[in-house]
Amino acid sequence: MLSAALSAVLSMVIAISAVTPRPPAPAPNDTYWPKQVNLAPADRYGINLLAAWPYSRGAGVVIAVVDSGYVSHPEFSGRVLAGYDFVTDPEAARDGDGRDPNPRDEGDWVSQAESASSQAGSECEVRDSQWHGTHVASIALAATSNGVGLAGIAPEAMLLPVRAVARCGGTERDVADAIRWAAGAEVNGAPTNEHPADVINLSISGEGSCSGPIAAAVEKALSLGAVVVAAAGNDATDALTRSPASCQGVITVAAVDQSGRRTPYSNFGTAVSISAPGGTMLAGIIGASNEGSTIPRHFTYMRAAGTSSAAPHVAGVIALARSFDRTTPAPELAALLQMSATPFPLDPSTGLPWAGDCDEGRCGAGIANAGAMLALMAARPKPTVQFSAPESLTIGLDGGESAPVNATSGADGLALAVLAVVSTSACSFADGVVTALTAASCRLRATVSGTRDAAPGSVDLVLNQVGLSSELTARITAKIRLGRSAAATIAAASSGAWKAKSLTPKTCKILGRRTVMAIGLGTCSVKVSIPVAGPYEAASKTLKITITR
């Protein structure tokens, strides 16, 4: 659920139709690609994936999937980071030791006896292993164009598997610790996460509004810069009554079918931020899986439907966006996701979204549109920076002048730009104050993060620094005969190392530091220069000599 302030952003009129997108990528050769209608263009109510790939494929981004763990699958080959198993109950975990560094999904099957003795209700009905985390992860980041299987949304992203649910679900404490750890926070008893997630996918749902450890964990993850994506839930009820869907700051995802209408099972309401394909009981979303009905066996593929499948679509789209621009903060990315969404289909009789489906804001801003989001980000103008700085600084034998410098960005001038010195030998900058170190120009660079309105970038400020005169003098005889030489007399108050250079190499050349050798008839021009040295400014003199026979 996004904040009211962020929702207000949607009132902006964005001329997406004026954006000239890059040509879409060619279709991949994955076996199941023709059946992946969930990734189709927006006019078919898919997420418009091929239009996004020319901008990004998710390189450098870490997607944490807090779920049932994962089983080895070719779709993740070479892209799985060291995760963790936060399931405390060893019997539920089926690994015999509770929490451990191995996030492998050991299977969440429930036998008749286990179901009969459980107090977990519908979570503990008799069933085979679901391999839920593996399926969810593959939607977001399965390998692409490898000639087999399916195409993932962010095929160059890295998977961080974090196991938090097992047989009969999971505990609030285990899930909360998994979220915190995934974002890079310290968790007692667990090693430091060396690869904090950029995006955290939570395809899990529990009864009750967001509170307690889950709310605190989500808040911590957001403070560390992660984008948190949560499934709205599959109870056909208000998502405000489910957690983590109702947590403040998360991107909550409802499910739509191939016609763009809310699926019968999907939760809805003001907590929902966006919708994405979730599949139906007859046409689920294709994903990676395992053949084992209890313990893991050989890898395979399967279809599954639910908001659990819808959420990783959005996690994958956010991964593409974060790879394209790593500086735009999570709330701004969420705003861009909503502003670029595909509108819901309309009831021809009313001209409004179908009653009971996605009318009255029940399903968020629209259907996630990866291509439109990336095109919108690419079309953002370069940042503007306003500087508050002196026109110049002075420097003398007793040291350089200091003055405050400030940089702000945006039309309202409220966003603070990060300032740093480019010319470190000329000036220093600390605590908002620049100090002249030499008489050279001081160059400061203001770096601006991306926002919904402007692309990231940097703008330089050059300060003129007025120092002492070098008092350079240079003299030489007015005429030299061809083949002869003469020495120049050069002096300066500055300690800088002066040098002489012939500007007319066909008539004269420099021998040593100051001797001019006549090698051709005509006028010889020699430039004597001295660089900036401490408080002394750079200077130069040009000598003219006539070369005769």
Coordinates of C-alpha atoms in Angstrom, one line a residue:
M1 CA 0.0 0.0 0.0
L2 CA 1.4 3.4 -1.0
S3 CA 1.2 6.5 1.0
A4 CA -1.5 9.2 0.3
A5 CA 1.3 11.6 -0.7
L6 CA 2.6 9.2 -3.3
S7 CA -0.9 8.5 -4.6
A8 CA -1.4 12.3 -5.1
V9 CA 1.5 12.1 -7.6
L10 CA -0.9 10.3 -10.0
S11 CA -2.8 13.6 -10.5
M12 CA 0.0 14.8 -12.6
V13 CA -0.7 14.8 -16.3
I14 CA 2.1 12.8 -18.0
A15 CA 2.2 12.9 -21.8
I16 CA 3.3 9.3 -22.2
S17 CA 2.0 9.3 -25.7
A18 CA 4.6 12.0 -26.6
V19 CA 7.4 9.7 -25.5
T20 CA 9.2 8.1 -28.5
P21 CA 10.1 4.6 -27.3
R22 CA 13.0 2.5 -28.5
P23 CA 12.0 -0.3 -30.9
P24 CA 11.0 -3.5 -29.0
A25 CA 13.4 -6.4 -28.5
P26 CA 12.9 -9.5 -30.7
A27 CA 11.0 -12.4 -29.2
P28 CA 13.2 -14.8 -27.3
N29 CA 13.6 -18.4 -28.3
D30 CA 12.4 -20.0 -25.0
T31 CA 10.1 -23.0 -25.5
Y32 CA 7.2 -21.5 -23.7
W33 CA 7.5 -18.0 -24.9
P34 CA 4.5 -18.3 -27.3
K35 CA 2.3 -19.3 -24.3
Q36 CA 3.5 -16.5 -22.0
V37 CA 0.6 -14.1 -22.8
N38 CA 1.3 -12.5 -19.4
L39 CA 4.3 -10.8 -21.0
A40 CA 2.4 -9.7 -24.2
P41 CA 2.0 -6.1 -25.3
A42 CA -0.3 -3.8 -23.4
D43 CA -3.2 -4.1 -25.9
R44 CA -3.4 -7.7 -24.8
Y45 CA -3.2 -6.8 -21.2
G46 CA 0.3 -8.3 -20.7
I47 CA 3.1 -6.3 -19.1
N48 CA 4.6 -5.3 -22.5
L49 CA 8.0 -6.9 -21.7
L50 CA 9.7 -6.8 -25.1
A51 CA 9.3 -3.0 -25.2
A52 CA 11.2 -2.8 -21.9
W53 CA 14.2 -4.9 -22.8
P54 CA 16.0 -2.4 -25.1
Y55 CA 16.4 -0.3 -22.0
S56 CA 17.3 -2.9 -19.4
R57 CA 17.4 -6.6 -18.5
G58 CA 18.0 -6.2 -14.8
A59 CA 21.8 -6.4 -14.7
G60 CA 23.3 -5.6 -11.4
V61 CA 20.0 -5.9 -9.4
V62 CA 19.3 -8.3 -6.6
I63 CA 15.8 -9.7 -6.2
A64 CA 15.1 -11.3 -2.9
V65 CA 12.3 -13.8 -2.9
V66 CA 11.1 -14.3 0.7
D67 CA 9.1 -17.6 0.3
S68 CA 9.5 -21.3 0.6
G69 CA 13.1 -21.3 -0.6
Y70 CA 14.1 -22.6 -4.0
V71 CA 15.2 -25.8 -5.7
S72 CA 17.9 -26.0 -8.2
H73 CA 16.8 -25.2 -11.7
P74 CA 18.5 -24.4 -15.0
E75 CA 16.5 -21.1 -15.2
F76 CA 18.7 -19.7 -12.3
S77 CA 22.1 -21.1 -13.4
G78 CA 25.0 -18.9 -12.2
R79 CA 22.7 -16.2 -10.8
V80 CA 21.8 -17.5 -7.3
L81 CA 23.3 -15.7 -4.3
A82 CA 23.9 -17.1 -0.8
G83 CA 20.6 -17.0 0.9
Y84 CA 19.3 -18.1 4.3
D85 CA 16.7 -20.4 5.8
F86 CA 14.7 -18.6 8.6
V87 CA 12.2 -21.3 9.3
T88 CA 12.6 -22.0 13.0
D89 CA 10.6 -25.1 13.4
P90 CA 12.7 -28.1 12.3
E91 CA 9.7 -30.3 11.7
A92 CA 8.0 -27.8 9.5
A93 CA 11.3 -27.0 7.7
R94 CA 11.9 -30.8 7.2
D95 CA 15.6 -30.2 7.4
G96 CA 16.1 -31.3 11.0
D97 CA 17.8 -28.2 12.3
G98 CA 15.6 -25.1 12.0
R99 CA 17.4 -22.0 10.8
D100 CA 20.5 -22.5 8.7
P101 CA 22.4 -21.1 5.8
N102 CA 20.7 -23.4 3.3
P103 CA 17.5 -21.8 1.7
R104 CA 16.7 -25.0 -0.2
D105 CA 13.0 -25.8 -0.4
E106 CA 12.7 -29.2 1.2
G107 CA 9.1 -29.6 0.2
D108 CA 5.9 -28.4 1.9
W109 CA 3.7 -31.4 1.4
V110 CA 1.1 -32.2 4.1
S111 CA 0.2 -35.8 4.8
Q112 CA -3.2 -36.9 6.1
A113 CA -1.9 -37.4 9.6
E114 CA -0.1 -34.1 9.6
S115 CA -3.2 -32.3 8.5
A116 CA -5.4 -34.0 11.1
S117 CA -3.1 -33.0 13.9
S118 CA -2.5 -29.4 12.8
Q119 CA -4.2 -26.3 14.1
A120 CA -3.2 -24.2 11.0
G121 CA -6.6 -24.7 9.2
S122 CA -6.5 -24.3 5.5
E123 CA -2.8 -23.8 5.5
C124 CA -2.4 -27.4 6.5
E125 CA -4.8 -29.2 4.2
V126 CA -3.5 -32.4 2.6
R127 CA -1.4 -31.5 -0.5
D128 CA 1.7 -32.2 -2.5
S129 CA 4.7 -30.0 -2.4
Q130 CA 4.1 -26.7 -4.3
W131 CA 7.7 -25.4 -5.0
H132 CA 6.1 -22.0 -4.6
G133 CA 9.3 -20.0 -4.1
T134 CA 10.9 -21.5 -7.2
H135 CA 7.8 -20.7 -9.4
V136 CA 7.6 -17.1 -8.1
A137 CA 11.3 -16.5 -8.6
S138 CA 11.2 -17.8 -12.2
I139 CA 8.5 -15.3 -13.2
A140 CA 10.7 -12.4 -12.1
L141 CA 14.1 -13.6 -13.4
A142 CA 14.2 -16.8 -15.3
A143 CA 16.9 -17.1 -17.9
T144 CA 16.0 -15.9 -21.4
S145 CA 16.8 -16.9 -25.0
N146 CA 18.5 -20.1 -23.9
G147 CA 16.2 -22.2 -26.1
V148 CA 14.3 -23.9 -23.3
G149 CA 11.7 -23.2 -20.7
L150 CA 10.3 -19.8 -20.1
A151 CA 11.4 -16.2 -20.3
G152 CA 11.9 -14.2 -17.1
I153 CA 11.2 -10.5 -16.8
A154 CA 14.6 -9.5 -15.5
P155 CA 16.8 -12.3 -16.9
E156 CA 20.1 -10.6 -15.9
A157 CA 19.1 -10.0 -12.2
M158 CA 20.5 -12.1 -9.4
L159 CA 18.3 -14.2 -7.1
L160 CA 18.6 -14.0 -3.3
P161 CA 16.5 -16.9 -2.0
V162 CA 15.3 -16.4 1.6
R163 CA 13.3 -19.2 3.1
A164 CA 10.6 -18.1 5.6
V165 CA 7.6 -20.4 5.0
A166 CA 7.4 -24.2 4.9
R167 CA 4.9 -26.9 5.7
C168 CA 1.7 -25.3 6.9
G169 CA 2.9 -21.7 6.3
G170 CA 5.2 -19.6 8.4
T171 CA 5.4 -17.6 11.6
E172 CA 5.3 -13.8 11.8
R173 CA 8.7 -13.8 13.5
D174 CA 10.3 -15.9 10.8
V175 CA 8.9 -13.8 8.0
A176 CA 9.9 -10.5 9.6
D177 CA 13.5 -11.7 10.2
A178 CA 13.6 -12.9 6.6
I179 CA 12.5 -9.4 5.3
R180 CA 15.0 -7.6 7.5
W181 CA 17.9 -9.9 6.5
A182 CA 17.0 -9.7 2.8
A183 CA 17.3 -5.9 3.0
G184 CA 20.7 -6.0 4.7
A185 CA 19.7 -5.5 8.3
E186 CA 21.4 -7.5 11.0
V187 CA 19.4 -10.4 12.4
N188 CA 20.6 -12.2 15.6
G189 CA 22.1 -15.6 14.8
A190 CA 22.3 -15.1 11.0
P191 CA 25.4 -14.0 9.1
T192 CA 25.5 -10.6 7.5
N193 CA 23.8 -10.5 4.1
E194 CA 26.6 -9.6 1.7
H195 CA 24.1 -8.9 -1.1
P196 CA 21.3 -6.7 0.2
A197 CA 18.3 -6.8 -2.0
D198 CA 17.2 -4.0 -4.3
V199 CA 13.8 -5.6 -4.6
I200 CA 12.0 -7.9 -2.1
N201 CA 9.1 -10.0 -3.4
L202 CA 6.6 -11.2 -0.8
S203 CA 4.2 -13.6 -2.4
I204 CA 2.8 -14.5 1.0
S205 CA -0.3 -13.4 2.8
G206 CA -1.7 -13.7 6.3
E207 CA -4.9 -12.6 8.0
G208 CA -5.0 -9.3 9.8
S209 CA -3.8 -5.8 8.8
C210 CA -0.1 -5.1 8.8
S211 CA 1.3 -4.6 12.3
G212 CA 4.0 -5.7 14.8
P213 CA 7.1 -7.4 13.6
I214 CA 6.0 -7.5 9.9
A215 CA 5.3 -3.8 9.8
A216 CA 8.6 -3.0 11.6
A217 CA 10.5 -5.3 9.2
V218 CA 9.0 -3.7 6.1
E219 CA 9.7 -0.2 7.5
K220 CA 13.3 -1.2 8.0
A221 CA 13.7 -2.6 4.5
L222 CA 12.3 0.6 3.0
S223 CA 14.7 2.7 5.1
L224 CA 17.6 0.7 3.7
G225 CA 16.4 1.5 0.1
A226 CA 14.7 -1.8 -0.9
V227 CA 11.6 -1.8 -3.0
V228 CA 9.1 -4.1 -1.3
V229 CA 6.5 -5.8 -3.5
A230 CA 3.6 -7.8 -1.9
A231 CA 0.8 -10.0 -3.2
A232 CA -2.6 -8.7 -2.4
G233 CA -3.9 -12.1 -1.4
N234 CA -6.3 -14.6 -2.9
D235 CA -9.4 -14.3 -0.7
A236 CA -11.6 -12.0 -2.9
T237 CA -11.7 -9.6 0.0
D238 CA -10.3 -6.2 1.0
A239 CA -6.5 -6.3 1.0
L240 CA -6.5 -3.9 4.0
T241 CA -7.3 -7.0 6.1
R242 CA -4.2 -8.9 4.9
S243 CA -0.5 -8.6 5.7
P244 CA 2.0 -7.7 4.3
A245 CA -0.4 -6.4 1.6
S246 CA -1.6 -3.6 3.9
C247 CA 1.9 -2.5 5.1
Q248 CA 2.7 1.1 4.5
G249 CA 5.1 1.8 1.6
V250 CA 4.9 -1.6 -0.1
I251 CA 3.7 -2.0 -3.7
T252 CA 0.7 -4.2 -3.3
V253 CA -0.3 -6.2 -6.4
A254 CA -3.7 -7.5 -7.4
A255 CA -4.2 -10.1 -10.2
V256 CA -5.9 -9.7 -13.5
D257 CA -6.7 -12.2 -16.2
Q258 CA -6.0 -12.2 -19.9
S259 CA -8.8 -9.8 -20.6
G260 CA -7.5 -7.3 -18.1
R261 CA -10.2 -7.9 -15.6
R262 CA -9.7 -8.7 -11.9
T263 CA -9.6 -12.4 -11.3
P264 CA -12.3 -13.8 -9.1
Y265 CA -9.9 -14.8 -6.3
S266 CA -7.8 -11.6 -6.1
N267 CA -8.1 -9.3 -3.1
F268 CA -8.8 -5.6 -3.9
G269 CA -9.3 -2.2 -2.3
T270 CA -7.4 1.0 -1.4
A271 CA -4.3 -1.0 -0.3
V272 CA -3.7 -2.2 -3.9
S273 CA -1.1 -0.2 -5.8
I274 CA -1.1 -1.9 -9.2
S275 CA -2.3 -5.0 -10.9
A276 CA -0.5 -7.6 -13.0
P277 CA -1.3 -10.9 -14.7
G278 CA -2.0 -13.6 -12.1
G279 CA -3.6 -16.3 -14.3
T280 CA -6.8 -18.3 -13.8
M281 CA -7.5 -21.8 -12.6
L282 CA -7.8 -22.8 -16.3
A283 CA -4.8 -20.8 -17.6
G284 CA -2.2 -20.2 -14.9
I285 CA 1.2 -18.5 -15.2
I286 CA 4.0 -20.7 -16.5
G287 CA 6.9 -21.0 -14.1
A288 CA 9.8 -23.2 -13.0
S289 CA 9.0 -26.1 -10.7
N290 CA 10.0 -29.6 -9.6
E291 CA 8.6 -33.1 -10.3
G292 CA 8.7 -34.2 -6.7
S293 CA 5.4 -34.5 -4.9
T294 CA 7.2 -34.5 -1.6
I295 CA 10.9 -34.1 -1.6
P296 CA 12.7 -32.4 -4.6
R297 CA 13.4 -34.5 -7.7
H298 CA 13.9 -33.5 -11.3
F299 CA 13.2 -29.9 -12.4
T300 CA 10.2 -29.2 -14.5
Y301 CA 7.7 -26.4 -15.4
M302 CA 4.1 -25.8 -14.3
R303 CA 1.3 -23.3 -14.3
A304 CA 0.0 -21.6 -11.2
A305 CA -2.5 -18.9 -10.6
G306 CA -2.8 -16.3 -7.8
T307 CA -1.6 -12.9 -6.7
S308 CA 1.6 -14.9 -5.8
S309 CA 2.2 -15.0 -9.5
A310 CA 1.1 -11.4 -10.1
A311 CA 3.6 -9.9 -7.6
P312 CA 6.8 -11.2 -9.2
H313 CA 5.7 -9.5 -12.5
V314 CA 6.0 -6.2 -10.7
A315 CA 9.2 -7.2 -8.8
G316 CA 10.7 -8.0 -12.2
V317 CA 9.6 -4.7 -13.7
I318 CA 11.0 -2.8 -10.8
A319 CA 14.3 -4.7 -11.2
L320 CA 14.4 -3.5 -14.8
A321 CA 13.8 0.1 -13.7
R322 CA 16.4 -0.1 -10.9
S323 CA 19.0 -1.5 -13.3
F324 CA 18.3 1.3 -15.7
D325 CA 18.6 4.0 -13.0
R326 CA 20.0 3.0 -9.6
T327 CA 19.5 6.5 -8.1
T328 CA 15.8 6.9 -8.2
P329 CA 14.4 6.2 -4.7
A330 CA 11.8 3.5 -4.1
P331 CA 8.8 5.8 -3.7
E332 CA 9.6 7.6 -7.0
L333 CA 9.9 4.2 -8.8
A334 CA 6.5 3.3 -7.4
A335 CA 5.1 6.5 -8.7
L336 CA 6.6 5.9 -12.2
L337 CA 5.2 2.4 -12.2
Q338 CA 1.7 3.7 -11.5
M339 CA 1.9 6.6 -13.9
S340 CA 2.9 4.3 -16.8
A341 CA 0.3 1.6 -16.1
T342 CA -2.1 0.3 -18.7
P343 CA -5.7 1.4 -18.1
F344 CA -8.2 -1.3 -17.1
P345 CA -10.7 -2.4 -19.8
L346 CA -13.9 -0.5 -19.9
D347 CA -17.5 -1.7 -19.8
P348 CA -18.9 -0.6 -23.2
S349 CA -22.3 0.2 -21.6
T350 CA -20.8 2.6 -19.0
G351 CA -17.4 3.7 -20.3
L352 CA -16.0 2.8 -16.9
P353 CA -14.1 -0.2 -15.6
W354 CA -16.3 -3.1 -15.1
A355 CA -18.4 -2.8 -11.9
G356 CA -17.1 -5.1 -9.2
D357 CA -13.8 -5.6 -10.9
C358 CA -11.5 -2.7 -10.9
D359 CA -13.9 0.2 -10.6
E360 CA -13.5 2.8 -7.9
G361 CA -9.8 2.2 -7.5
R362 CA -10.2 -1.3 -6.3
C363 CA -7.2 -2.6 -8.3
G364 CA -4.7 0.2 -8.1
A365 CA -3.6 2.5 -10.9
G366 CA -3.8 0.0 -13.7
I367 CA -1.9 -3.0 -15.1
A368 CA 1.9 -2.9 -14.9
N369 CA 3.5 -1.9 -18.2
A370 CA 7.2 -2.5 -18.3
G371 CA 7.8 -0.9 -21.7
A372 CA 5.9 2.3 -20.8
M373 CA 7.7 2.6 -17.5
L374 CA 11.1 2.3 -19.0
A375 CA 10.3 4.7 -21.9
L376 CA 8.9 7.2 -19.4
M377 CA 12.1 7.0 -17.3
A378 CA 14.3 7.4 -20.4
A379 CA 12.3 10.5 -21.5
R380 CA 12.8 12.4 -18.2
P381 CA 14.7 15.7 -18.8
K382 CA 18.1 16.2 -17.4
P383 CA 18.2 17.7 -13.9
T384 CA 18.4 21.4 -13.2
V385 CA 20.7 22.6 -10.4
Q386 CA 20.6 26.0 -8.7
F387 CA 23.9 27.0 -7.0
S388 CA 24.3 29.4 -4.1
A389 CA 28.0 30.4 -4.3
P390 CA 30.4 33.3 -4.4
E391 CA 31.5 34.7 -7.8
S392 CA 35.1 34.1 -6.9
L393 CA 37.5 33.3 -4.1
T394 CA 40.9 34.9 -3.3
I395 CA 44.1 33.4 -2.2
G396 CA 47.3 35.0 -0.9
L397 CA 50.4 34.1 1.0
D398 CA 48.4 33.7 4.2
G399 CA 46.0 31.1 2.7
G400 CA 42.8 30.9 0.7
E401 CA 39.4 32.4 1.2
S402 CA 36.5 30.2 2.4
A403 CA 32.8 30.5 1.6
P404 CA 29.6 28.5 1.8
V405 CA 28.3 26.7 -1.3
N406 CA 24.9 25.1 -1.6
A407 CA 23.2 23.3 -4.5
T408 CA 19.5 22.4 -4.9
S409 CA 17.7 20.7 -7.7
G410 CA 14.2 20.7 -9.2
A411 CA 11.8 23.4 -10.1
D412 CA 11.0 24.1 -6.5
G413 CA 14.7 24.1 -5.5
L414 CA 13.9 21.8 -2.5
A415 CA 15.9 18.7 -3.4
L416 CA 19.5 18.9 -2.1
A417 CA 22.2 17.9 -4.6
V418 CA 25.3 16.2 -3.4
L419 CA 28.4 18.3 -3.9
A420 CA 31.9 17.1 -4.3
V421 CA 35.2 18.6 -5.5
V422 CA 36.4 17.6 -8.9
S423 CA 39.6 19.7 -8.9
T424 CA 40.9 18.5 -5.5
S425 CA 44.3 20.3 -5.9
A426 CA 42.6 23.7 -6.4
C427 CA 40.1 23.7 -3.5
S428 CA 38.6 21.7 -0.7
F429 CA 35.0 21.2 0.2
A430 CA 33.7 20.1 3.6
D431 CA 30.5 20.7 5.6
G432 CA 29.1 23.0 2.9
V433 CA 32.2 25.3 2.8
V434 CA 34.7 25.6 -0.1
T435 CA 38.2 26.8 0.5
A436 CA 40.7 27.9 -2.1
L437 CA 44.0 26.0 -2.0
T438 CA 45.7 27.4 -5.1
A439 CA 45.0 30.1 -7.7
A440 CA 43.6 27.6 -10.2
S441 CA 39.8 27.4 -10.9
C442 CA 37.8 25.3 -8.5
R443 CA 35.4 22.8 -10.0
L444 CA 32.6 21.4 -7.8
R445 CA 30.2 18.8 -9.1
A446 CA 26.5 18.5 -8.0
T447 CA 25.2 15.0 -8.4
V448 CA 21.4 14.6 -8.5
S449 CA 19.5 11.4 -8.0
G450 CA 16.7 10.5 -10.4
T451 CA 13.1 11.4 -9.6
R452 CA 9.8 10.9 -11.3
D453 CA 10.3 14.2 -13.0
A454 CA 14.0 14.3 -13.9
A455 CA 16.7 11.8 -14.9
P456 CA 19.8 11.5 -12.7
G457 CA 22.8 13.5 -13.6
S458 CA 25.5 15.9 -12.6
V459 CA 26.2 19.6 -13.1
D460 CA 29.5 21.4 -12.6
L461 CA 30.1 24.7 -10.9
V462 CA 33.4 26.5 -11.7
L463 CA 34.6 29.1 -9.3
N464 CA 37.2 31.6 -10.3
Q465 CA 40.0 31.9 -7.7
V466 CA 42.0 35.1 -7.8
G467 CA 45.6 34.8 -6.6
L468 CA 48.8 36.8 -6.7
S469 CA 50.6 37.8 -9.9
S470 CA 53.4 35.5 -10.9
E471 CA 55.3 38.6 -12.1
L472 CA 56.7 36.7 -15.0
T473 CA 59.3 38.5 -17.1
A474 CA 61.0 37.2 -20.2
R475 CA 63.6 38.9 -22.5
I476 CA 65.8 37.9 -25.5
T477 CA 67.7 39.6 -28.3
A478 CA 65.6 40.9 -31.1
K479 CA 67.6 39.2 -33.9
I480 CA 69.5 35.9 -34.4
R481 CA 71.4 34.8 -37.4
L482 CA 70.5 31.5 -39.0
G483 CA 72.3 28.6 -37.3
R484 CA 73.0 30.7 -34.2
S485 CA 71.4 30.6 -30.8
A486 CA 70.6 33.0 -27.9
A487 CA 69.5 32.5 -24.3
A488 CA 66.4 34.1 -22.9
T489 CA 66.4 35.8 -19.5
I490 CA 63.4 34.6 -17.5
A491 CA 62.3 35.4 -13.9
A492 CA 59.2 35.2 -11.8
A493 CA 58.0 35.7 -8.2
S494 CA 56.2 32.3 -8.4
S495 CA 58.1 29.1 -7.5
G496 CA 56.3 27.4 -10.4
A497 CA 58.5 25.6 -13.1
W498 CA 58.3 27.8 -16.2
K499 CA 58.9 26.4 -19.6
A500 CA 59.6 27.7 -23.1
K501 CA 58.0 26.4 -26.3
S502 CA 58.6 27.3 -29.9
L503 CA 55.4 28.4 -31.7
T504 CA 57.1 28.4 -35.0
P505 CA 59.0 25.1 -35.3
K506 CA 60.1 25.9 -38.9
T507 CA 62.1 28.9 -37.8
C508 CA 63.4 28.0 -34.3
K509 CA 63.5 25.4 -31.7
I510 CA 64.3 25.3 -27.9
L511 CA 67.5 23.8 -26.6
G512 CA 67.5 23.0 -22.9
R513 CA 65.1 25.2 -21.0
R514 CA 65.8 28.7 -22.3
T515 CA 68.1 28.6 -25.4
V516 CA 66.5 29.5 -28.8
M517 CA 68.2 28.0 -31.9
A518 CA 67.5 29.6 -35.3
I519 CA 66.8 27.0 -37.9
G520 CA 64.9 28.9 -40.6
L521 CA 64.5 32.4 -41.9
G522 CA 61.6 34.6 -40.8
T523 CA 60.0 35.4 -37.4
C524 CA 60.5 33.1 -34.4
S525 CA 57.8 33.1 -31.7
V526 CA 58.5 31.6 -28.3
K527 CA 55.9 31.2 -25.6
V528 CA 57.2 31.3 -22.0
S529 CA 54.6 30.0 -19.5
I530 CA 54.4 29.3 -15.8
P531 CA 51.6 27.2 -14.2
V532 CA 49.6 27.9 -11.1
A533 CA 51.8 27.4 -8.0
G534 CA 50.2 27.9 -4.6
P535 CA 48.7 31.4 -4.4
Y536 CA 50.4 32.5 -7.6
E537 CA 48.4 32.6 -10.8
A538 CA 49.4 31.1 -14.1
A539 CA 51.0 33.5 -16.6
S540 CA 52.7 33.6 -20.0
K541 CA 54.7 35.8 -22.3
T542 CA 55.5 35.6 -26.0
L543 CA 58.9 36.6 -27.4
K544 CA 59.4 37.6 -31.0
I545 CA 62.8 37.1 -32.7
T546 CA 63.8 37.9 -36.3
I547 CA 65.9 35.2 -37.9
T548 CA 68.4 36.6 -40.5
R549 CA 71.2 35.3 -42.7

